[in-house]
Amino acid sequence: MVSLQPLPVDHPRSRALLTDYFAMRGESFPQGQTYRPVFPEAAVFAPPAGIFLVAVDEGADVGCGGIRRIADGPDGTRYEVKHLFLRPETRGRGWGRVLLEALEDRAREWDAADIVLDTHHTLASAGALYSRSGYLPIEPYNDNPNATVWLRKSLSA
């Protein structure tokens, strides 16, 4: 079973996963468009501003994801999900949901009213996970050039 370990986003293990994630995104981005990866600053994923989790299975790092505090939304404190990734060979085991729920739980602990994310419409599996997890479409809350879909989930219920 997968376990989750908080690590600094600039730790070599985190950086290796992000490098793989950015490479995968770049390869799968629609032809004629450019994916623009940005390695995050460590401070935005340091508690209580945020957290970065690494998913580990049998001693191997298999995925990652984080949340970071962003400007408050209409309902109050807001966190954003970033860089949710599982290595392709581990997908379909429910670990994306485990990782997402852990990030949501941490946001709740920090009194978040809601949690948002942006994604790309070509990431069908991710979109299905977010939909099953209660995320609903919203108007864009940022100008991320890599995003085509923006989602929100209320955490106050």
Coordinates of C-alpha atoms in Angstrom, one line a residue:
M1 CA 0.0 0.0 0.0
V2 CA 1.1 3.5 -0.7
S3 CA 2.4 5.8 2.0
L4 CA 2.6 9.5 1.9
Q5 CA 5.7 11.5 3.1
P6 CA 5.9 15.2 3.5
L7 CA 9.1 16.5 1.8
P8 CA 10.3 19.9 0.8
V9 CA 9.4 20.6 -2.8
D10 CA 13.1 21.3 -3.5
H11 CA 14.3 18.0 -2.0
P12 CA 16.0 15.8 -4.6
R13 CA 13.3 13.1 -4.4
S14 CA 10.5 15.7 -4.9
R15 CA 12.5 17.4 -7.7
A16 CA 13.0 14.0 -9.5
L17 CA 9.2 13.4 -9.5
L18 CA 8.5 16.9 -10.7
T19 CA 11.0 16.5 -13.5
D20 CA 9.3 13.3 -14.6
Y21 CA 5.9 15.0 -14.3
F22 CA 7.0 18.0 -16.4
A23 CA 8.5 15.8 -19.0
M24 CA 5.3 13.7 -19.3
R25 CA 3.2 16.9 -19.6
G26 CA 5.5 18.3 -22.2
E27 CA 5.3 15.1 -24.3
S28 CA 1.5 14.9 -24.1
F29 CA 0.7 18.5 -24.6
P30 CA -1.3 19.2 -27.7
Q31 CA 0.8 19.6 -30.9
G32 CA 1.5 23.2 -31.7
Q33 CA 1.3 24.3 -28.1
T34 CA 4.1 24.7 -25.6
Y35 CA 4.0 23.4 -22.1
R36 CA 5.7 25.8 -19.7
P37 CA 7.0 24.0 -16.6
V38 CA 7.8 26.1 -13.5
F39 CA 9.6 24.5 -10.6
P40 CA 7.9 25.9 -7.5
E41 CA 9.6 27.8 -4.7
A42 CA 10.0 25.8 -1.5
A43 CA 8.4 28.4 0.7
V44 CA 5.0 28.1 -0.9
F45 CA 4.8 24.4 0.1
A46 CA 6.1 24.8 3.7
P47 CA 3.5 24.5 6.4
P48 CA 1.2 26.3 7.0
A49 CA 1.5 28.0 3.6
G50 CA 1.3 24.6 2.0
I51 CA 2.6 21.0 1.9
F52 CA 4.2 18.7 -0.6
L53 CA 3.6 15.0 -0.3
V54 CA 5.6 12.2 -2.0
A55 CA 3.8 8.9 -2.5
V56 CA 6.0 5.9 -1.7
D57 CA 5.3 2.2 -2.6
E58 CA 7.8 -0.5 -1.4
G59 CA 10.5 2.1 -1.0
A60 CA 10.1 3.7 -4.4
D61 CA 8.8 7.2 -5.0
V62 CA 5.8 6.8 -7.3
G63 CA 4.0 10.1 -7.2
C64 CA 3.6 13.5 -5.6
G65 CA 1.3 16.4 -5.1
G66 CA 1.0 19.6 -3.0
I67 CA -1.3 22.4 -1.9
R68 CA -0.4 26.0 -1.4
R69 CA -2.3 28.9 0.1
I70 CA -3.5 31.4 -2.5
A71 CA -5.5 34.6 -2.2
D72 CA -8.7 34.1 -0.2
G73 CA -11.8 33.2 -2.2
P74 CA -15.4 34.5 -1.7
D75 CA -15.9 32.0 1.1
G76 CA -12.6 32.6 2.9
T77 CA -9.2 30.7 3.1
R78 CA -8.3 29.0 -0.1
Y79 CA -5.7 26.4 -1.1
E80 CA -4.7 25.2 -4.5
V81 CA -3.8 21.7 -5.5
K82 CA -0.6 21.6 -7.6
H83 CA 1.5 18.9 -9.4
L84 CA -0.7 15.9 -8.6
F85 CA 1.2 13.1 -10.4
L86 CA 1.5 9.3 -10.3
R87 CA 4.0 7.4 -12.4
P88 CA 2.1 5.7 -15.2
E89 CA 2.8 2.1 -14.0
T90 CA 1.0 2.9 -10.7
R91 CA -2.2 4.4 -12.0
G92 CA -5.6 2.7 -11.5
R93 CA -4.8 1.7 -7.9
G94 CA -6.7 4.5 -6.2
W95 CA -3.6 6.2 -5.1
G96 CA -4.5 9.5 -6.8
R97 CA -7.6 9.6 -4.6
V98 CA -5.5 8.8 -1.5
L99 CA -3.1 11.6 -2.4
L100 CA -5.9 14.1 -3.2
E101 CA -7.8 13.3 0.0
A102 CA -4.7 13.8 2.1
L103 CA -4.1 17.2 0.6
E104 CA -7.8 18.1 1.2
D105 CA -7.5 17.0 4.8
R106 CA -4.5 19.2 5.4
A107 CA -6.3 22.2 3.8
R108 CA -9.2 21.5 6.2
E109 CA -6.8 21.4 9.2
W110 CA -5.7 24.8 8.1
D111 CA -9.3 26.1 8.1
A112 CA -9.6 26.3 4.3
A113 CA -13.1 27.1 3.0
D114 CA -12.4 25.7 -0.3
I115 CA -9.7 24.2 -2.5
V116 CA -9.2 24.9 -6.2
L117 CA -7.0 23.6 -9.0
D118 CA -6.4 24.1 -12.7
T119 CA -5.8 21.4 -15.2
H120 CA -5.8 20.7 -18.9
H121 CA -8.8 19.2 -20.7
T122 CA -6.5 16.5 -22.3
L123 CA -5.8 15.0 -18.8
A124 CA -9.0 12.8 -18.9
S125 CA -8.0 10.5 -16.0
A126 CA -7.2 13.5 -13.8
G127 CA -10.5 15.2 -14.8
A128 CA -12.4 12.0 -13.9
L129 CA -10.7 11.9 -10.5
Y130 CA -11.5 15.5 -9.7
S131 CA -15.1 15.0 -10.8
R132 CA -15.6 11.9 -8.7
S133 CA -14.0 13.8 -5.8
G134 CA -16.6 16.6 -5.9
Y135 CA -14.8 19.3 -7.8
L136 CA -16.9 21.6 -9.9
P137 CA -16.0 23.9 -12.8
I138 CA -15.4 27.5 -12.0
E139 CA -14.3 30.6 -13.9
P140 CA -10.5 30.9 -14.2
Y141 CA -8.9 32.2 -11.0
N142 CA -5.4 32.5 -12.5
D143 CA -3.7 33.0 -15.9
N144 CA -1.9 29.7 -16.1
P145 CA -1.0 29.2 -19.8
N146 CA -1.0 25.4 -19.3
A147 CA -4.6 25.2 -18.0
T148 CA -7.9 25.0 -19.9
V149 CA -10.1 23.9 -16.9
W150 CA -10.5 25.4 -13.5
L151 CA -12.2 23.5 -10.6
R152 CA -13.3 24.1 -7.0
K153 CA -14.4 22.0 -4.1
S154 CA -16.0 23.4 -0.9
L155 CA -14.4 22.1 2.2
S156 CA -16.8 23.7 4.7
A157 CA -19.5 21.0 4.4

